[in-house]
Amino acid sequence: MANNNDHSPPYKLSIVIPCFNEARHLAQFIEQLKIRIQELTLNYEILIVNDGSRDNTREIALSLINNGYIRYIEFSRNFGKESALMAGINLADGDAVLLIDADFQHPLNKIIEMEILWKNGYDMVYGVIINRVKESWWKKLGTRIFYSLMNSAEVVIPANAGDFRWLDRRVVDALKRLPERNRFMKGLYAWVGFKSIALPFEPNERRSGSSNFGISRLSRLALTGLASFSSIPLQLWIATGILISGLAVIYGFYVVIDTFIYGNSVSGWPTLTVAIMFFSGIQLLSIGIVGEYIGQIFNEVKQRPLYLIADDISSEKK
């Protein structure tokens, strides 16, 4: 096992690749990845985690098994990228673990820089996107709002940091000790701490296909992150409740004074109707926020596994 003072070869590197419908470029990616990794070490393993792909990702991955150094893990269904990453982390036995996507967006030439930083004493090297020009406006806006909210959480999550990471064995072992089922990996990376450094990079174009993360999945992941690492939504609605209550008291004084001065009139029904609708919406929204936290508690107490493995096939080194 590697330690923080000795990362010299020979060390074993585990590469975790979560896959969902990656058949069109997986073989080419593995071929180019091996070239890069063999520049660093000949003692490595590649863990391909098939997260319920609907294309022929399985057939492509199994065709690569005989080339050596590959372990193929297939889920019984789609459990999500967070679970796929955690499965790879749980099964990896290297002194260091590299997390990387199979769509070529994570630049392979940065892997050497990650190793250098690791050898210089950093336990975690994480990629940070420096250019989001190609992303849609709603994704950039949502990302900005999300990180501004998370900055007030129990841990500070670096903005624009993703899953492209090099982890020391100590970080891997720490992540494996975390028991929660609602996993927001970016938050967990930050929570475990250790000596970390950012590595800026500009993502490449996807080699084929399109991103599987639409607005609904990204929103769901953001809600999981907020509920797992921040009580800001609850605190915001406490402040909102205090503000509305204060305005209601002020308005109540106004009504009393107005009645004494001008008498009791029947006007004001539109105001009353709008107020009822407004406060009803506020109540439903606040109940929904509380419900999100209760839902996470419900999922935790069920203690279901993060994933189920249908196949686990390894190849011998060649």
mmCIF file of C-alpha atoms in Angstrom:
data_model
loop_
_atom_site.group_PDB
_atom_site.id
_atom_site.type_symbol
_atom_site.label_atom_id
_atom_site.label_comp_id
_atom_site.label_asym_id
_atom_site.label_seq_id
_atom_site.Cartn_x
_atom_site.Cartn_y
_atom_site.Cartn_z
ATOM 1 C CA MET A 1 0.000 0.000 0.000
ATOM 2 C CA ALA A 2 1.254 3.439 -0.891
ATOM 3 C CA ASN A 3 1.855 6.062 1.742
ATOM 4 C CA ASN A 4 2.256 9.785 1.546
ATOM 5 C CA ASN A 5 6.050 9.568 1.607
ATOM 6 C CA ASP A 6 6.708 6.835 -0.970
ATOM 7 C CA HIS A 7 4.904 6.828 -4.306
ATOM 8 C CA SER A 8 7.854 5.561 -6.321
ATOM 9 C CA PRO A 9 7.386 2.640 -8.744
ATOM 10 C CA PRO A 10 6.408 -0.081 -8.666
ATOM 11 C CA TYR A 11 2.960 0.974 -7.527
ATOM 12 C CA LYS A 12 -0.386 -0.385 -8.657
ATOM 13 C CA LEU A 13 -2.870 1.937 -10.351
ATOM 14 C CA SER A 14 -6.589 1.180 -10.586
ATOM 15 C CA ILE A 15 -8.581 2.996 -13.256
ATOM 16 C CA VAL A 16 -12.351 3.202 -12.730
ATOM 17 C CA ILE A 17 -14.481 3.881 -15.813
ATOM 18 C CA PRO A 18 -18.266 4.235 -15.292
ATOM 19 C CA CYS A 19 -20.088 3.362 -18.515
ATOM 20 C CA PHE A 20 -23.603 4.013 -19.746
ATOM 21 C CA ASN A 21 -24.166 3.491 -23.475
ATOM 22 C CA GLU A 22 -20.489 3.976 -24.383
ATOM 23 C CA ALA A 23 -20.224 1.221 -27.018
ATOM 24 C CA ARG A 24 -19.314 3.453 -29.970
ATOM 25 C CA HIS A 25 -16.073 4.735 -28.483
ATOM 26 C CA LEU A 26 -15.188 2.378 -25.607
ATOM 27 C CA ALA A 27 -12.688 0.192 -27.495
ATOM 28 C CA GLN A 28 -10.815 3.210 -28.873
ATOM 29 C CA PHE A 29 -10.776 4.861 -25.457
ATOM 30 C CA ILE A 30 -9.370 1.775 -23.706
ATOM 31 C CA GLU A 31 -6.666 1.452 -26.358
ATOM 32 C CA GLN A 32 -5.525 5.072 -25.934
ATOM 33 C CA LEU A 33 -5.875 4.896 -22.149
ATOM 34 C CA LYS A 34 -3.560 1.872 -21.953
ATOM 35 C CA ILE A 35 -0.890 3.709 -23.924
ATOM 36 C CA ARG A 36 -0.962 6.580 -21.429
ATOM 37 C CA ILE A 37 -1.062 4.352 -18.346
ATOM 38 C CA GLN A 38 1.853 2.181 -19.515
ATOM 39 C CA GLU A 39 3.982 5.325 -19.604
ATOM 40 C CA LEU A 40 3.463 5.506 -15.832
ATOM 41 C CA THR A 41 3.324 1.905 -14.631
ATOM 42 C CA LEU A 42 2.929 -1.615 -15.942
ATOM 43 C CA ASN A 43 1.137 -2.673 -12.778
ATOM 44 C CA TYR A 44 -2.434 -1.529 -13.322
ATOM 45 C CA GLU A 45 -6.032 -2.659 -13.644
ATOM 46 C CA ILE A 46 -8.921 -1.145 -15.582
ATOM 47 C CA LEU A 47 -12.352 -1.513 -14.001
ATOM 48 C CA ILE A 48 -15.162 -1.018 -16.504
ATOM 49 C CA VAL A 49 -18.440 -0.530 -14.603
ATOM 50 C CA ASN A 50 -21.437 -1.016 -16.884
ATOM 51 C CA ASP A 51 -24.296 0.925 -15.306
ATOM 52 C CA GLY A 52 -27.176 -0.803 -17.085
ATOM 53 C CA SER A 53 -26.269 0.245 -20.625
ATOM 54 C CA ARG A 54 -28.930 -0.328 -23.292
ATOM 55 C CA ASP A 55 -26.497 -0.564 -26.216
ATOM 56 C CA ASN A 56 -23.808 -3.197 -26.776
ATOM 57 C CA THR A 57 -21.376 -1.795 -24.208
ATOM 58 C CA ARG A 58 -21.253 -5.277 -22.634
ATOM 59 C CA GLU A 59 -20.191 -6.989 -25.870
ATOM 60 C CA ILE A 60 -17.514 -4.379 -26.590
ATOM 61 C CA ALA A 61 -16.116 -4.586 -23.059
ATOM 62 C CA LEU A 62 -16.020 -8.373 -23.054
ATOM 63 C CA SER A 63 -14.202 -8.353 -26.400
ATOM 64 C CA LEU A 64 -11.426 -6.376 -24.680
ATOM 65 C CA ILE A 65 -11.072 -8.780 -21.756
ATOM 66 C CA ASN A 66 -8.592 -11.059 -23.530
ATOM 67 C CA ASN A 67 -6.208 -8.156 -24.019
ATOM 68 C CA GLY A 68 -5.506 -8.239 -20.298
ATOM 69 C CA TYR A 69 -5.587 -5.841 -17.334
ATOM 70 C CA ILE A 70 -9.375 -5.433 -17.520
ATOM 71 C CA ARG A 71 -12.085 -6.229 -14.986
ATOM 72 C CA TYR A 72 -15.668 -5.935 -16.190
ATOM 73 C CA ILE A 73 -18.446 -5.217 -13.680
ATOM 74 C CA GLU A 74 -22.053 -5.115 -14.814
ATOM 75 C CA PHE A 75 -24.956 -3.875 -12.712
ATOM 76 C CA SER A 76 -28.295 -5.668 -12.667
ATOM 77 C CA ARG A 77 -29.879 -2.397 -13.833
ATOM 78 C CA ASN A 78 -29.103 1.303 -14.080
ATOM 79 C CA PHE A 79 -28.225 2.631 -10.606
ATOM 80 C CA GLY A 80 -26.641 5.934 -11.648
ATOM 81 C CA LYS A 81 -23.128 7.246 -12.104
ATOM 82 C CA GLU A 82 -22.571 7.875 -8.387
ATOM 83 C CA SER A 83 -23.167 4.181 -7.673
ATOM 84 C CA ALA A 84 -20.958 3.142 -10.604
ATOM 85 C CA LEU A 85 -18.104 5.268 -9.273
ATOM 86 C CA MET A 86 -18.533 3.832 -5.805
ATOM 87 C CA ALA A 87 -18.570 0.261 -7.119
ATOM 88 C CA GLY A 88 -15.239 0.871 -8.820
ATOM 89 C CA ILE A 89 -13.811 2.481 -5.698
ATOM 90 C CA ASN A 90 -14.978 -0.448 -3.564
ATOM 91 C CA LEU A 91 -13.418 -3.037 -5.871
ATOM 92 C CA ALA A 92 -10.185 -1.216 -6.737
ATOM 93 C CA ASP A 93 -7.095 -2.530 -4.953
ATOM 94 C CA GLY A 94 -4.458 -0.181 -6.336
ATOM 95 C CA ASP A 95 -2.196 2.130 -4.376
ATOM 96 C CA ALA A 96 -3.870 4.925 -6.337
ATOM 97 C CA VAL A 97 -7.222 5.109 -8.131
ATOM 98 C CA LEU A 98 -7.958 7.159 -11.253
ATOM 99 C CA LEU A 99 -11.577 8.075 -11.970
ATOM 100 C CA ILE A 100 -12.204 8.931 -15.618
ATOM 101 C CA ASP A 101 -15.087 8.989 -18.112
ATOM 102 C CA ALA A 102 -15.024 6.936 -21.313
ATOM 103 C CA ASP A 103 -16.259 9.684 -23.655
ATOM 104 C CA PHE A 104 -12.819 11.310 -24.171
ATOM 105 C CA GLN A 105 -13.944 14.563 -22.477
ATOM 106 C CA HIS A 106 -11.380 14.027 -19.719
ATOM 107 C CA PRO A 107 -8.014 14.693 -21.430
ATOM 108 C CA LEU A 108 -5.697 11.693 -21.207
ATOM 109 C CA ASN A 109 -2.604 13.912 -21.312
ATOM 110 C CA LYS A 110 -3.499 15.258 -17.849
ATOM 111 C CA ILE A 111 -3.001 11.835 -16.240
ATOM 112 C CA ILE A 112 0.773 12.279 -16.175
ATOM 113 C CA GLU A 113 0.378 15.638 -14.400
ATOM 114 C CA MET A 114 -1.916 13.967 -11.865
ATOM 115 C CA GLU A 115 0.711 11.316 -11.119
ATOM 116 C CA ILE A 116 3.416 13.960 -10.666
ATOM 117 C CA LEU A 117 1.283 15.870 -8.164
ATOM 118 C CA TRP A 118 0.473 12.629 -6.318
ATOM 119 C CA LYS A 119 4.171 11.782 -6.088
ATOM 120 C CA ASN A 120 4.765 15.278 -4.719
ATOM 121 C CA GLY A 121 2.602 14.453 -1.722
ATOM 122 C CA TYR A 122 -0.995 15.246 -2.696
ATOM 123 C CA ASP A 123 -3.587 12.664 -1.692
ATOM 124 C CA MET A 124 -6.208 13.850 -4.162
ATOM 125 C CA VAL A 125 -5.815 15.587 -7.516
ATOM 126 C CA TYR A 126 -9.118 16.742 -8.987
ATOM 127 C CA GLY A 127 -9.829 18.193 -12.390
ATOM 128 C CA VAL A 128 -11.477 21.612 -12.565
ATOM 129 C CA ILE A 129 -13.208 22.742 -15.757
ATOM 130 C CA ILE A 130 -11.901 26.142 -16.856
ATOM 131 C CA ASN A 131 -14.107 26.693 -19.883
ATOM 132 C CA ARG A 132 -17.898 26.188 -19.934
ATOM 133 C CA VAL A 133 -18.505 28.192 -23.122
ATOM 134 C CA LYS A 134 -19.932 25.153 -24.923
ATOM 135 C CA GLU A 135 -22.485 24.403 -22.215
ATOM 136 C CA SER A 136 -26.084 25.618 -22.405
ATOM 137 C CA TRP A 137 -27.053 28.811 -20.571
ATOM 138 C CA TRP A 138 -29.400 26.974 -18.195
ATOM 139 C CA LYS A 139 -26.666 24.544 -17.155
ATOM 140 C CA LYS A 140 -24.199 27.376 -16.493
ATOM 141 C CA LEU A 141 -26.830 29.306 -14.514
ATOM 142 C CA GLY A 142 -27.823 26.227 -12.517
ATOM 143 C CA THR A 143 -24.186 25.432 -11.778
ATOM 144 C CA ARG A 144 -23.579 28.975 -10.509
ATOM 145 C CA ILE A 145 -26.645 28.892 -8.241
ATOM 146 C CA PHE A 146 -25.805 25.429 -6.934
ATOM 147 C CA TYR A 147 -22.227 26.252 -5.935
ATOM 148 C CA SER A 148 -23.289 29.537 -4.347
ATOM 149 C CA LEU A 149 -25.691 27.598 -2.113
ATOM 150 C CA MET A 150 -23.162 24.857 -1.374
ATOM 151 C CA ASN A 151 -20.554 27.413 -0.283
ATOM 152 C CA SER A 152 -22.576 27.749 2.926
ATOM 153 C CA ALA A 153 -22.616 23.982 3.540
ATOM 154 C CA GLU A 154 -20.606 22.028 6.105
ATOM 155 C CA VAL A 155 -17.889 21.482 3.494
ATOM 156 C CA VAL A 156 -16.731 23.712 0.669
ATOM 157 C CA ILE A 157 -17.066 21.982 -2.695
ATOM 158 C CA PRO A 158 -14.679 23.436 -5.292
ATOM 159 C CA ALA A 159 -16.633 25.048 -8.126
ATOM 160 C CA ASN A 160 -16.500 23.259 -11.492
ATOM 161 C CA ALA A 161 -14.753 20.225 -10.004
ATOM 162 C CA GLY A 162 -15.962 16.926 -11.410
ATOM 163 C CA ASP A 163 -15.271 13.210 -11.166
ATOM 164 C CA PHE A 164 -11.966 13.333 -13.062
ATOM 165 C CA ARG A 165 -9.706 12.526 -10.093
ATOM 166 C CA TRP A 166 -6.588 10.757 -8.917
ATOM 167 C CA LEU A 167 -7.072 9.363 -5.410
ATOM 168 C CA ASP A 168 -4.483 8.033 -3.004
ATOM 169 C CA ARG A 169 -5.277 4.774 -1.223
ATOM 170 C CA ARG A 170 -5.944 6.681 1.994
ATOM 171 C CA VAL A 171 -8.703 8.672 0.293
ATOM 172 C CA VAL A 172 -10.174 5.506 -1.233
ATOM 173 C CA ASP A 173 -10.292 3.766 2.143
ATOM 174 C CA ALA A 174 -11.937 6.836 3.702
ATOM 175 C CA LEU A 175 -14.629 6.941 0.992
ATOM 176 C CA LYS A 176 -15.362 3.236 1.519
ATOM 177 C CA ARG A 177 -16.101 3.913 5.191
ATOM 178 C CA LEU A 178 -18.936 6.344 4.429
ATOM 179 C CA PRO A 179 -22.246 4.477 4.811
ATOM 180 C CA GLU A 180 -24.843 6.791 3.254
ATOM 181 C CA ARG A 181 -27.062 5.580 0.411
ATOM 182 C CA ASN A 182 -27.841 9.020 -1.027
ATOM 183 C CA ARG A 183 -24.395 9.605 -2.420
ATOM 184 C CA PHE A 184 -23.271 12.930 -3.816
ATOM 185 C CA MET A 185 -19.691 12.096 -4.720
ATOM 186 C CA LYS A 186 -18.444 15.674 -5.187
ATOM 187 C CA GLY A 187 -19.508 16.407 -1.631
ATOM 188 C CA LEU A 188 -17.983 13.200 -0.276
ATOM 189 C CA TYR A 189 -14.644 13.938 -1.941
ATOM 190 C CA ALA A 190 -14.602 17.291 -0.154
ATOM 191 C CA TRP A 191 -15.849 15.860 3.146
ATOM 192 C CA VAL A 192 -13.060 13.296 3.574
ATOM 193 C CA GLY A 193 -10.497 16.069 3.225
ATOM 194 C CA PHE A 194 -6.805 15.104 2.908
ATOM 195 C CA LYS A 195 -4.224 17.118 1.019
ATOM 196 C CA SER A 196 -5.825 18.050 -2.293
ATOM 197 C CA ILE A 197 -5.004 20.185 -5.301
ATOM 198 C CA ALA A 198 -6.961 21.350 -8.340
ATOM 199 C CA LEU A 199 -5.782 20.605 -11.866
ATOM 200 C CA PRO A 200 -7.396 22.944 -14.431
ATOM 201 C CA PHE A 201 -8.431 21.392 -17.735
ATOM 202 C CA GLU A 202 -10.612 22.146 -20.712
ATOM 203 C CA PRO A 203 -12.930 19.238 -21.582
ATOM 204 C CA ASN A 204 -12.650 17.759 -25.041
ATOM 205 C CA GLU A 205 -15.557 17.185 -27.374
ATOM 206 C CA ARG A 206 -17.427 13.945 -26.819
ATOM 207 C CA ARG A 207 -16.135 11.389 -29.297
ATOM 208 C CA SER A 208 -19.708 10.265 -30.085
ATOM 209 C CA GLY A 209 -23.236 10.462 -28.737
ATOM 210 C CA SER A 210 -24.541 13.046 -26.302
ATOM 211 C CA SER A 211 -24.498 13.562 -22.561
ATOM 212 C CA ASN A 212 -26.802 11.317 -20.532
ATOM 213 C CA PHE A 213 -27.216 14.067 -17.927
ATOM 214 C CA GLY A 214 -30.257 16.114 -18.885
ATOM 215 C CA ILE A 215 -31.830 18.864 -16.828
ATOM 216 C CA SER A 216 -33.963 16.436 -14.803
ATOM 217 C CA ARG A 217 -31.028 14.207 -13.765
ATOM 218 C CA LEU A 218 -28.810 17.183 -12.990
ATOM 219 C CA SER A 219 -31.589 18.762 -10.919
ATOM 220 C CA ARG A 220 -32.085 15.513 -9.021
ATOM 221 C CA LEU A 221 -28.360 15.269 -8.328
ATOM 222 C CA ALA A 222 -28.267 18.906 -7.158
ATOM 223 C CA LEU A 223 -31.172 18.295 -4.768
ATOM 224 C CA THR A 224 -29.387 15.240 -3.374
ATOM 225 C CA GLY A 225 -26.249 17.313 -2.839
ATOM 226 C CA LEU A 226 -28.084 20.150 -1.118
ATOM 227 C CA ALA A 227 -30.059 17.834 1.160
ATOM 228 C CA SER A 228 -26.973 15.762 1.989
ATOM 229 C CA PHE A 229 -24.560 18.573 2.779
ATOM 230 C CA SER A 230 -26.565 21.695 3.510
ATOM 231 C CA SER A 231 -29.469 22.872 5.655
ATOM 232 C CA ILE A 232 -29.601 26.152 3.724
ATOM 233 C CA PRO A 233 -33.004 25.369 2.092
ATOM 234 C CA LEU A 234 -34.569 24.869 5.528
ATOM 235 C CA GLN A 235 -32.925 27.994 6.881
ATOM 236 C CA LEU A 236 -34.118 30.016 3.883
ATOM 237 C CA TRP A 237 -37.706 29.017 4.546
ATOM 238 C CA ILE A 238 -37.373 29.841 8.244
ATOM 239 C CA ALA A 239 -36.259 33.319 7.176
ATOM 240 C CA THR A 240 -39.088 33.475 4.624
ATOM 241 C CA GLY A 241 -41.614 32.497 7.299
ATOM 242 C CA ILE A 242 -40.324 35.191 9.644
ATOM 243 C CA LEU A 243 -40.460 37.796 6.877
ATOM 244 C CA ILE A 244 -44.007 36.873 5.836
ATOM 245 C CA SER A 245 -45.163 36.802 9.466
ATOM 246 C CA GLY A 246 -43.680 40.245 9.988
ATOM 247 C CA LEU A 247 -45.412 41.605 6.882
ATOM 248 C CA ALA A 248 -48.678 40.034 8.043
ATOM 249 C CA VAL A 249 -48.429 41.805 11.423
ATOM 250 C CA ILE A 250 -47.719 45.116 9.706
ATOM 251 C CA TYR A 251 -50.638 44.584 7.349
ATOM 252 C CA GLY A 252 -52.832 43.682 10.333
ATOM 253 C CA PHE A 253 -52.025 47.009 11.988
ATOM 254 C CA TYR A 254 -52.834 48.746 8.725
ATOM 255 C CA VAL A 255 -56.240 47.027 8.516
ATOM 256 C CA VAL A 256 -57.095 47.964 12.119
ATOM 257 C CA ILE A 257 -56.118 51.610 11.636
ATOM 258 C CA ASP A 258 -57.893 51.787 8.279
ATOM 259 C CA THR A 259 -61.094 50.378 9.842
ATOM 260 C CA PHE A 260 -61.070 52.887 12.688
ATOM 261 C CA ILE A 261 -60.519 55.802 10.340
ATOM 262 C CA TYR A 262 -62.659 54.865 7.341
ATOM 263 C CA GLY A 263 -65.014 52.287 8.778
ATOM 264 C CA ASN A 264 -65.595 48.675 7.767
ATOM 265 C CA SER A 265 -65.935 48.228 4.014
ATOM 266 C CA VAL A 266 -66.391 45.161 1.856
ATOM 267 C CA SER A 267 -63.509 46.013 -0.475
ATOM 268 C CA GLY A 268 -60.336 43.944 -0.459
ATOM 269 C CA TRP A 269 -61.622 40.597 -1.665
ATOM 270 C CA PRO A 270 -59.125 40.448 -4.588
ATOM 271 C CA THR A 271 -56.308 41.121 -2.131
ATOM 272 C CA LEU A 272 -57.583 38.374 0.162
ATOM 273 C CA THR A 273 -57.843 35.874 -2.703
ATOM 274 C CA VAL A 274 -54.328 36.595 -3.955
ATOM 275 C CA ALA A 275 -52.951 36.393 -0.412
ATOM 276 C CA ILE A 276 -54.567 32.981 0.170
ATOM 277 C CA MET A 277 -53.191 31.618 -3.092
ATOM 278 C CA PHE A 278 -49.743 33.044 -2.367
ATOM 279 C CA PHE A 279 -49.519 31.627 1.142
ATOM 280 C CA SER A 280 -50.883 28.272 -0.014
ATOM 281 C CA GLY A 281 -48.103 28.072 -2.580
ATOM 282 C CA ILE A 282 -45.527 29.004 0.053
ATOM 283 C CA GLN A 283 -46.814 26.284 2.370
ATOM 284 C CA LEU A 284 -46.769 23.609 -0.335
ATOM 285 C CA LEU A 285 -43.250 24.584 -1.384
ATOM 286 C CA SER A 286 -41.966 24.501 2.190
ATOM 287 C CA ILE A 287 -43.630 21.121 2.763
ATOM 288 C CA GLY A 288 -41.878 19.878 -0.387
ATOM 289 C CA ILE A 289 -38.490 21.008 0.914
ATOM 290 C CA VAL A 290 -39.055 19.310 4.251
ATOM 291 C CA GLY A 291 -40.292 16.258 2.358
ATOM 292 C CA GLU A 292 -37.019 16.085 0.417
ATOM 293 C CA TYR A 293 -35.086 15.777 3.669
ATOM 294 C CA ILE A 294 -37.547 13.234 5.052
ATOM 295 C CA GLY A 295 -37.281 11.255 1.805
ATOM 296 C CA GLN A 296 -33.522 11.065 2.188
ATOM 297 C CA ILE A 297 -33.931 9.839 5.759
ATOM 298 C CA PHE A 298 -36.407 7.219 4.492
ATOM 299 C CA ASN A 299 -33.923 5.978 1.889
ATOM 300 C CA GLU A 300 -31.152 5.786 4.459
ATOM 301 C CA VAL A 301 -33.073 3.764 7.035
ATOM 302 C CA LYS A 302 -34.076 1.151 4.434
ATOM 303 C CA GLN A 303 -30.372 0.242 4.187
ATOM 304 C CA ARG A 304 -30.651 -1.060 0.633
ATOM 305 C CA PRO A 305 -27.347 -1.630 -1.183
ATOM 306 C CA LEU A 306 -26.054 1.079 -3.508
ATOM 307 C CA TYR A 307 -25.992 -1.346 -6.421
ATOM 308 C CA LEU A 308 -26.337 -5.005 -7.389
ATOM 309 C CA ILE A 309 -23.682 -6.694 -9.499
ATOM 310 C CA ALA A 310 -24.917 -9.111 -12.150
ATOM 311 C CA ASP A 311 -21.496 -9.983 -13.635
ATOM 312 C CA ASP A 312 -17.902 -9.607 -12.474
ATOM 313 C CA ILE A 313 -15.418 -10.877 -15.062
ATOM 314 C CA SER A 314 -11.655 -10.420 -14.901
ATOM 315 C CA SER A 315 -8.857 -11.017 -17.368
ATOM 316 C CA GLU A 316 -5.346 -12.181 -16.669
ATOM 317 C CA LYS A 317 -2.433 -9.826 -17.270
ATOM 318 C CA LYS A 318 -0.767 -10.238 -20.650
#
